[in-house]
């Protein structure tokens, strides 16, 4: 459930015109209310689509558990997947292929954003999905499985099957061996994490002011390299290295900020009034706030 590109087909143009009386902007401009309104519409439409799918499935199979792969929510704005769409997932799950820090950030985000726990972290058993023959080293597979277990997350190994349709039985022997090591800890999983510090992740800030003026066709739709993500990773890395318990939170926790000793806003370039109001109340009531670089430079509507 994501946009593979910025769609400007006749149907999208007509829908946007009927809602706003405006035409779809031709260029990216995060300082323009017109552009920000269009991006908000893209995210709302995709959230509504996810809701329609979940409703349809549950009407056909009452009680079934459904979720839509949440991986694209961490990419840039182009996929149009807002964190609000989590409301249409019975639980959050996603596949990622990066470093251990990415796994840490993703699991902490999904655990606090998911409607139900556990969230599910998925990754490949192979070196890369494009290299579906070589297996990862056993120690790397063990580390990834135990990292999910550490935070009471579900874990899944993806096997990219050979194009001939054959499977390698040694893969499943290895996976079985790894899971046999984490299985003894399963009876003790669950509960609420202890998090002294909150690192704030804003889906409105999955963008870059350097994109202003670019056409809708660029840059790559699969980029996860935006300033807010880099700052968020940096904050999480520093806290991890200092062995300080922290969580990754979103707007879902705005009414519960008082449970944290410190909240970090890592270069949150765009913010909504409800967010700035909540953080002001948090500080006024004795909370500590660290806001880096261009945090709250503009409102999410495009206004300074």
mmCIF file of C-alpha atoms in Angstrom:
data_model
loop_
_atom_site.group_PDB
_atom_site.id
_atom_site.type_symbol
_atom_site.label_atom_id
_atom_site.label_comp_id
_atom_site.label_asym_id
_atom_site.label_seq_id
_atom_site.Cartn_x
_atom_site.Cartn_y
_atom_site.Cartn_z
ATOM 1 C CA UNK A 1 0.000 0.000 0.000
ATOM 2 C CA UNK A 2 2.194 2.789 -1.301
ATOM 3 C CA UNK A 3 2.610 5.081 -4.297
ATOM 4 C CA UNK A 4 5.504 3.895 -6.541
ATOM 5 C CA UNK A 5 5.788 7.471 -7.851
ATOM 6 C CA UNK A 6 3.935 10.780 -7.749
ATOM 7 C CA UNK A 7 0.840 9.964 -9.775
ATOM 8 C CA UNK A 8 -0.654 12.740 -11.924
ATOM 9 C CA UNK A 9 -3.049 10.567 -13.928
ATOM 10 C CA UNK A 10 -6.435 12.031 -14.967
ATOM 11 C CA UNK A 11 -8.163 10.268 -12.046
ATOM 12 C CA UNK A 12 -5.795 11.731 -9.446
ATOM 13 C CA UNK A 13 -6.041 15.184 -11.022
ATOM 14 C CA UNK A 14 -9.830 15.037 -11.011
ATOM 15 C CA UNK A 15 -9.966 13.787 -7.416
ATOM 16 C CA UNK A 16 -7.599 16.485 -6.189
ATOM 17 C CA UNK A 17 -9.485 19.170 -8.133
ATOM 18 C CA UNK A 18 -12.794 18.037 -6.650
ATOM 19 C CA UNK A 19 -11.398 18.200 -3.107
ATOM 20 C CA UNK A 20 -9.450 21.451 -3.294
ATOM 21 C CA UNK A 21 -10.431 23.269 -6.484
ATOM 22 C CA UNK A 22 -6.720 23.300 -7.360
ATOM 23 C CA UNK A 23 -4.472 21.633 -9.901
ATOM 24 C CA UNK A 24 -1.645 19.293 -8.824
ATOM 25 C CA UNK A 25 1.579 21.327 -8.443
ATOM 26 C CA UNK A 26 4.262 20.712 -11.056
ATOM 27 C CA UNK A 27 7.267 21.101 -8.795
ATOM 28 C CA UNK A 28 8.260 20.243 -5.226
ATOM 29 C CA UNK A 29 8.186 23.177 -2.802
ATOM 30 C CA UNK A 30 8.071 22.503 0.944
ATOM 31 C CA UNK A 31 7.523 26.217 1.562
ATOM 32 C CA UNK A 32 4.350 26.240 -0.512
ATOM 33 C CA UNK A 33 0.958 25.514 1.093
ATOM 34 C CA UNK A 34 -0.253 24.280 -2.322
ATOM 35 C CA UNK A 35 2.444 21.607 -2.485
ATOM 36 C CA UNK A 36 2.053 20.585 1.165
ATOM 37 C CA UNK A 37 -1.715 20.260 0.714
ATOM 38 C CA UNK A 38 -1.179 17.922 -2.238
ATOM 39 C CA UNK A 39 1.300 15.764 -0.308
ATOM 40 C CA UNK A 40 -1.139 15.540 2.599
ATOM 41 C CA UNK A 41 -3.832 14.397 0.169
ATOM 42 C CA UNK A 42 -1.555 11.670 -1.228
ATOM 43 C CA UNK A 43 -0.940 10.342 2.282
ATOM 44 C CA UNK A 44 -4.625 10.521 3.202
ATOM 45 C CA UNK A 45 -5.658 8.666 0.035
ATOM 46 C CA UNK A 46 -3.163 5.882 0.713
ATOM 47 C CA UNK A 47 -4.304 5.603 4.335
ATOM 48 C CA UNK A 48 -7.909 5.363 3.164
ATOM 49 C CA UNK A 49 -6.908 2.666 0.666
ATOM 50 C CA UNK A 50 -5.266 0.594 3.413
ATOM 51 C CA UNK A 51 -8.416 1.000 5.503
ATOM 52 C CA UNK A 52 -10.645 -0.146 2.634
ATOM 53 C CA UNK A 53 -8.518 -3.253 2.108
ATOM 54 C CA UNK A 54 -8.531 -4.186 5.792
ATOM 55 C CA UNK A 55 -12.285 -3.634 6.034
ATOM 56 C CA UNK A 56 -12.898 -5.804 2.959
ATOM 57 C CA UNK A 57 -10.720 -8.653 4.241
ATOM 58 C CA UNK A 58 -12.369 -8.650 7.661
ATOM 59 C CA UNK A 59 -15.828 -8.631 6.086
ATOM 60 C CA UNK A 60 -14.908 -11.789 4.175
ATOM 61 C CA UNK A 61 -13.022 -13.425 7.051
ATOM 62 C CA UNK A 62 -14.205 -12.041 10.398
ATOM 63 C CA UNK A 63 -11.500 -12.249 13.047
ATOM 64 C CA UNK A 64 -8.637 -12.577 10.576
ATOM 65 C CA UNK A 65 -5.452 -10.662 11.414
ATOM 66 C CA UNK A 66 -4.322 -8.279 8.679
ATOM 67 C CA UNK A 67 -1.466 -5.887 8.128
ATOM 68 C CA UNK A 68 0.146 -4.108 5.207
ATOM 69 C CA UNK A 69 3.947 -4.229 5.008
ATOM 70 C CA UNK A 70 5.039 -1.053 6.809
ATOM 71 C CA UNK A 71 8.556 -0.840 5.342
ATOM 72 C CA UNK A 72 7.739 1.986 2.936
ATOM 73 C CA UNK A 73 6.710 4.204 5.854
ATOM 74 C CA UNK A 74 10.388 4.798 6.596
ATOM 75 C CA UNK A 75 11.250 5.870 3.078
ATOM 76 C CA UNK A 76 10.837 9.474 1.983
ATOM 77 C CA UNK A 77 7.554 11.289 1.384
ATOM 78 C CA UNK A 78 7.220 9.846 -2.125
ATOM 79 C CA UNK A 79 5.499 6.602 -1.099
ATOM 80 C CA UNK A 80 2.832 8.620 0.690
ATOM 81 C CA UNK A 81 2.643 6.192 3.634
ATOM 82 C CA UNK A 82 1.840 8.149 6.774
ATOM 83 C CA UNK A 83 2.208 6.846 10.301
ATOM 84 C CA UNK A 84 -1.553 7.385 10.634
ATOM 85 C CA UNK A 85 -2.033 4.343 8.396
ATOM 86 C CA UNK A 86 -0.873 2.172 11.313
ATOM 87 C CA UNK A 87 -4.461 2.369 12.558
ATOM 88 C CA UNK A 88 -5.439 -0.024 9.749
ATOM 89 C CA UNK A 89 -2.855 -2.667 10.710
ATOM 90 C CA UNK A 90 -3.690 -5.166 13.439
ATOM 91 C CA UNK A 91 0.039 -5.082 14.120
ATOM 92 C CA UNK A 92 3.019 -3.586 12.318
ATOM 93 C CA UNK A 93 5.523 -5.651 10.374
ATOM 94 C CA UNK A 94 8.146 -4.749 7.809
ATOM 95 C CA UNK A 95 11.181 -6.072 5.956
ATOM 96 C CA UNK A 96 14.549 -4.293 6.174
ATOM 97 C CA UNK A 97 18.060 -5.134 5.018
ATOM 98 C CA UNK A 98 20.306 -2.569 6.663
ATOM 99 C CA UNK A 99 22.673 -2.492 9.621
ATOM 100 C CA UNK A 100 22.005 -3.343 13.295
ATOM 101 C CA UNK A 101 21.210 0.301 14.063
ATOM 102 C CA UNK A 102 18.416 0.243 11.505
ATOM 103 C CA UNK A 103 16.952 -2.845 13.130
ATOM 104 C CA UNK A 104 17.102 -1.154 16.534
ATOM 105 C CA UNK A 105 15.350 2.001 15.295
ATOM 106 C CA UNK A 106 12.718 0.110 13.293
ATOM 107 C CA UNK A 107 11.743 -2.248 16.095
ATOM 108 C CA UNK A 108 11.524 0.554 18.647
ATOM 109 C CA UNK A 109 9.414 2.626 16.260
ATOM 110 C CA UNK A 110 7.001 -0.175 15.350
ATOM 111 C CA UNK A 111 6.656 -1.401 18.934
ATOM 112 C CA UNK A 112 5.458 2.027 20.098
ATOM 113 C CA UNK A 113 3.336 2.742 17.016
ATOM 114 C CA UNK A 114 1.680 -0.646 16.520
ATOM 115 C CA UNK A 115 -1.952 -1.190 17.499
ATOM 116 C CA UNK A 116 -0.941 -4.506 19.054
ATOM 117 C CA UNK A 117 2.303 -6.202 20.029
ATOM 118 C CA UNK A 118 4.485 -7.864 19.053
ATOM 119 C CA UNK A 119 5.576 -6.009 15.955
ATOM 120 C CA UNK A 120 7.334 -8.157 13.376
ATOM 121 C CA UNK A 121 10.806 -7.559 11.947
ATOM 122 C CA UNK A 122 11.676 -9.352 8.719
ATOM 123 C CA UNK A 123 14.971 -9.666 6.893
ATOM 124 C CA UNK A 124 16.585 -11.975 4.381
ATOM 125 C CA UNK A 125 18.540 -15.109 5.229
ATOM 126 C CA UNK A 126 20.649 -14.391 2.124
ATOM 127 C CA UNK A 127 23.361 -11.783 1.665
ATOM 128 C CA UNK A 128 20.932 -9.677 -0.363
ATOM 129 C CA UNK A 129 17.608 -10.336 -2.044
ATOM 130 C CA UNK A 130 19.390 -9.973 -5.379
ATOM 131 C CA UNK A 131 21.959 -12.534 -4.238
ATOM 132 C CA UNK A 132 19.610 -15.322 -3.262
ATOM 133 C CA UNK A 133 22.225 -18.113 -3.197
ATOM 134 C CA UNK A 134 24.726 -17.174 -0.518
ATOM 135 C CA UNK A 135 23.586 -17.331 3.095
ATOM 136 C CA UNK A 136 24.495 -14.741 5.673
ATOM 137 C CA UNK A 137 27.077 -15.888 8.219
ATOM 138 C CA UNK A 138 25.484 -17.857 11.041
ATOM 139 C CA UNK A 139 26.592 -15.305 13.648
ATOM 140 C CA UNK A 140 24.876 -12.500 11.742
ATOM 141 C CA UNK A 141 21.626 -14.461 11.562
ATOM 142 C CA UNK A 142 21.842 -15.239 15.291
ATOM 143 C CA UNK A 143 22.460 -11.563 16.091
ATOM 144 C CA UNK A 144 19.443 -10.418 14.070
ATOM 145 C CA UNK A 145 17.140 -13.011 15.635
ATOM 146 C CA UNK A 146 18.333 -12.239 19.164
ATOM 147 C CA UNK A 147 18.054 -8.470 18.565
ATOM 148 C CA UNK A 148 14.352 -8.918 17.819
ATOM 149 C CA UNK A 149 13.944 -11.214 20.831
ATOM 150 C CA UNK A 150 15.659 -8.630 23.051
ATOM 151 C CA UNK A 151 12.848 -6.154 22.338
ATOM 152 C CA UNK A 152 10.040 -8.739 22.358
ATOM 153 C CA UNK A 153 9.475 -8.454 18.612
ATOM 154 C CA UNK A 154 8.470 -11.258 16.292
ATOM 155 C CA UNK A 155 11.131 -12.224 13.762
ATOM 156 C CA UNK A 156 10.972 -13.721 10.268
ATOM 157 C CA UNK A 157 13.697 -14.850 7.869
ATOM 158 C CA UNK A 158 12.923 -14.262 4.185
ATOM 159 C CA UNK A 159 14.115 -16.892 1.738
ATOM 160 C CA UNK A 160 14.429 -15.513 -1.801
ATOM 161 C CA UNK A 161 13.704 -18.731 -3.694
ATOM 162 C CA UNK A 162 15.775 -19.556 -6.770
ATOM 163 C CA UNK A 163 14.157 -18.698 -10.123
ATOM 164 C CA UNK A 164 13.948 -22.430 -10.897
ATOM 165 C CA UNK A 165 11.613 -22.794 -7.932
ATOM 166 C CA UNK A 166 13.977 -25.013 -5.958
ATOM 167 C CA UNK A 167 14.908 -24.532 -2.319
ATOM 168 C CA UNK A 168 18.069 -25.268 -0.375
ATOM 169 C CA UNK A 169 17.262 -27.538 2.594
ATOM 170 C CA UNK A 170 20.351 -26.283 4.437
ATOM 171 C CA UNK A 171 18.701 -22.878 4.681
ATOM 172 C CA UNK A 172 15.877 -24.280 6.776
ATOM 173 C CA UNK A 173 18.247 -26.309 8.912
ATOM 174 C CA UNK A 174 20.162 -23.099 9.683
ATOM 175 C CA UNK A 175 16.978 -21.126 10.381
ATOM 176 C CA UNK A 176 15.709 -23.917 12.625
ATOM 177 C CA UNK A 177 18.978 -23.947 14.551
ATOM 178 C CA UNK A 178 18.833 -20.187 15.099
ATOM 179 C CA UNK A 179 15.210 -20.245 16.256
ATOM 180 C CA UNK A 180 15.947 -23.128 18.599
ATOM 181 C CA UNK A 181 18.323 -20.758 20.420
ATOM 182 C CA UNK A 182 15.778 -17.939 20.800
ATOM 183 C CA UNK A 183 12.809 -20.213 21.616
ATOM 184 C CA UNK A 184 13.705 -20.700 25.321
ATOM 185 C CA UNK A 185 13.229 -16.954 25.905
ATOM 186 C CA UNK A 186 9.743 -16.749 24.393
ATOM 187 C CA UNK A 187 7.807 -17.381 27.648
ATOM 188 C CA UNK A 188 9.289 -14.176 29.090
ATOM 189 C CA UNK A 189 8.644 -11.861 26.134
ATOM 190 C CA UNK A 190 6.130 -9.018 26.239
ATOM 191 C CA UNK A 191 5.436 -6.235 28.712
ATOM 192 C CA UNK A 192 6.179 -2.541 28.315
ATOM 193 C CA UNK A 193 9.712 -1.347 27.622
ATOM 194 C CA UNK A 194 11.545 0.875 30.088
ATOM 195 C CA UNK A 195 12.431 4.030 28.166
ATOM 196 C CA UNK A 196 13.905 7.037 29.967
ATOM 197 C CA UNK A 197 14.410 9.054 26.784
ATOM 198 C CA UNK A 198 12.183 9.443 23.722
ATOM 199 C CA UNK A 199 13.537 10.114 20.229
ATOM 200 C CA UNK A 200 10.796 11.692 18.132
ATOM 201 C CA UNK A 201 10.130 10.370 14.618
ATOM 202 C CA UNK A 202 7.934 12.588 12.442
ATOM 203 C CA UNK A 203 6.526 11.312 9.154
ATOM 204 C CA UNK A 204 5.986 14.951 8.124
ATOM 205 C CA UNK A 205 9.767 15.453 8.204
ATOM 206 C CA UNK A 206 10.605 12.707 5.724
ATOM 207 C CA UNK A 207 11.714 15.319 3.191
ATOM 208 C CA UNK A 208 14.525 17.695 2.336
ATOM 209 C CA UNK A 209 14.333 21.420 1.633
ATOM 210 C CA UNK A 210 17.038 20.823 -0.987
ATOM 211 C CA UNK A 211 14.302 19.215 -3.106
ATOM 212 C CA UNK A 212 12.536 22.554 -3.581
ATOM 213 C CA UNK A 213 12.180 23.359 -7.266
ATOM 214 C CA UNK A 214 12.701 19.805 -8.481
ATOM 215 C CA UNK A 215 10.161 18.217 -10.830
ATOM 216 C CA UNK A 216 7.831 15.526 -9.508
ATOM 217 C CA UNK A 217 9.789 12.836 -11.371
ATOM 218 C CA UNK A 218 12.904 13.134 -9.225
ATOM 219 C CA UNK A 219 14.739 12.120 -7.056
ATOM 220 C CA UNK A 220 14.586 8.348 -6.560
ATOM 221 C CA UNK A 221 11.355 7.141 -4.943
ATOM 222 C CA UNK A 222 13.302 4.583 -2.900
ATOM 223 C CA UNK A 223 15.508 6.986 -0.997
ATOM 224 C CA UNK A 224 15.529 6.801 2.790
ATOM 225 C CA UNK A 225 18.278 9.436 3.027
ATOM 226 C CA UNK A 226 16.627 12.584 4.311
ATOM 227 C CA UNK A 227 18.017 14.938 7.019
ATOM 228 C CA UNK A 228 15.559 13.898 9.728
ATOM 229 C CA UNK A 229 16.447 10.211 9.278
ATOM 230 C CA UNK A 230 20.177 10.925 9.537
ATOM 231 C CA UNK A 231 19.699 12.938 12.741
ATOM 232 C CA UNK A 232 17.377 10.314 14.221
ATOM 233 C CA UNK A 233 19.882 7.540 13.547
ATOM 234 C CA UNK A 234 22.625 9.644 15.085
ATOM 235 C CA UNK A 235 20.648 10.266 18.262
ATOM 236 C CA UNK A 236 19.748 6.589 18.609
ATOM 237 C CA UNK A 237 23.365 5.549 18.007
ATOM 238 C CA UNK A 238 24.630 7.904 20.721
ATOM 239 C CA UNK A 239 22.058 6.669 23.242
ATOM 240 C CA UNK A 240 22.764 3.037 22.408
ATOM 241 C CA UNK A 241 26.503 3.497 22.836
ATOM 242 C CA UNK A 242 25.906 5.194 26.192
ATOM 243 C CA UNK A 243 23.612 2.301 27.269
ATOM 244 C CA UNK A 244 20.746 4.688 28.018
ATOM 245 C CA UNK A 245 17.248 3.181 27.700
ATOM 246 C CA UNK A 246 15.347 4.994 24.965
ATOM 247 C CA UNK A 247 12.344 4.599 22.725
ATOM 248 C CA UNK A 248 11.311 5.942 19.334
ATOM 249 C CA UNK A 249 7.969 7.719 19.528
ATOM 250 C CA UNK A 250 5.554 9.490 17.177
ATOM 251 C CA UNK A 251 2.477 11.704 17.443
ATOM 252 C CA UNK A 252 0.764 8.731 19.032
ATOM 253 C CA UNK A 253 2.668 9.516 22.276
ATOM 254 C CA UNK A 254 2.029 13.279 22.377
ATOM 255 C CA UNK A 255 -0.384 12.858 25.285
ATOM 256 C CA UNK A 256 2.103 10.720 27.232
ATOM 257 C CA UNK A 257 5.287 12.795 27.030
ATOM 258 C CA UNK A 258 5.432 13.171 30.820
ATOM 259 C CA UNK A 259 6.633 9.558 31.156
ATOM 260 C CA UNK A 260 9.972 10.528 29.597
ATOM 261 C CA UNK A 261 12.806 12.360 31.352
ATOM 262 C CA UNK A 262 13.961 13.843 28.035
ATOM 263 C CA UNK A 263 12.538 14.133 24.522
ATOM 264 C CA UNK A 264 14.843 14.540 21.530
ATOM 265 C CA UNK A 265 13.633 16.259 18.343
ATOM 266 C CA UNK A 266 16.289 15.284 15.766
ATOM 267 C CA UNK A 267 16.144 17.872 12.973
ATOM 268 C CA UNK A 268 12.359 17.658 12.690
ATOM 269 C CA UNK A 269 12.147 20.094 9.780
ATOM 270 C CA UNK A 270 8.341 20.318 9.613
ATOM 271 C CA UNK A 271 5.970 20.241 12.565
ATOM 272 C CA UNK A 272 2.250 20.605 13.196
ATOM 273 C CA UNK A 273 0.736 22.999 15.703
ATOM 274 C CA UNK A 274 -0.483 20.077 17.811
ATOM 275 C CA UNK A 275 3.140 18.917 18.128
ATOM 276 C CA UNK A 276 4.644 22.270 19.100
ATOM 277 C CA UNK A 277 1.818 22.815 21.583
ATOM 278 C CA UNK A 278 2.433 19.420 23.168
ATOM 279 C CA UNK A 279 6.169 19.999 23.494
ATOM 280 C CA UNK A 280 5.645 23.444 25.016
ATOM 281 C CA UNK A 281 3.320 21.908 27.632
ATOM 282 C CA UNK A 282 5.869 19.169 28.295
ATOM 283 C CA UNK A 283 8.617 21.727 29.005
ATOM 284 C CA UNK A 284 6.310 23.971 31.009
ATOM 285 C CA UNK A 285 5.464 20.994 33.218
ATOM 286 C CA UNK A 286 9.144 20.264 33.886
ATOM 287 C CA UNK A 287 10.149 18.123 30.896
ATOM 288 C CA UNK A 288 13.487 18.478 29.124
ATOM 289 C CA UNK A 289 13.601 18.980 25.368
ATOM 290 C CA UNK A 290 16.556 18.779 22.975
ATOM 291 C CA UNK A 291 15.771 20.116 19.497
ATOM 292 C CA UNK A 292 18.526 19.995 16.893
ATOM 293 C CA UNK A 293 19.277 22.047 13.801
ATOM 294 C CA UNK A 294 16.199 23.069 11.760
ATOM 295 C CA UNK A 295 13.545 21.605 14.026
ATOM 296 C CA UNK A 296 10.179 23.370 13.484
ATOM 297 C CA UNK A 297 11.580 25.606 10.725
ATOM 298 C CA UNK A 298 8.207 25.363 9.016
ATOM 299 C CA UNK A 299 4.763 24.148 9.846
ATOM 300 C CA UNK A 300 3.638 21.024 8.014
ATOM 301 C CA UNK A 301 1.273 23.283 6.061
ATOM 302 C CA UNK A 302 4.252 25.037 4.470
ATOM 303 C CA UNK A 303 4.081 28.230 6.529
ATOM 304 C CA UNK A 304 7.301 29.516 8.187
#
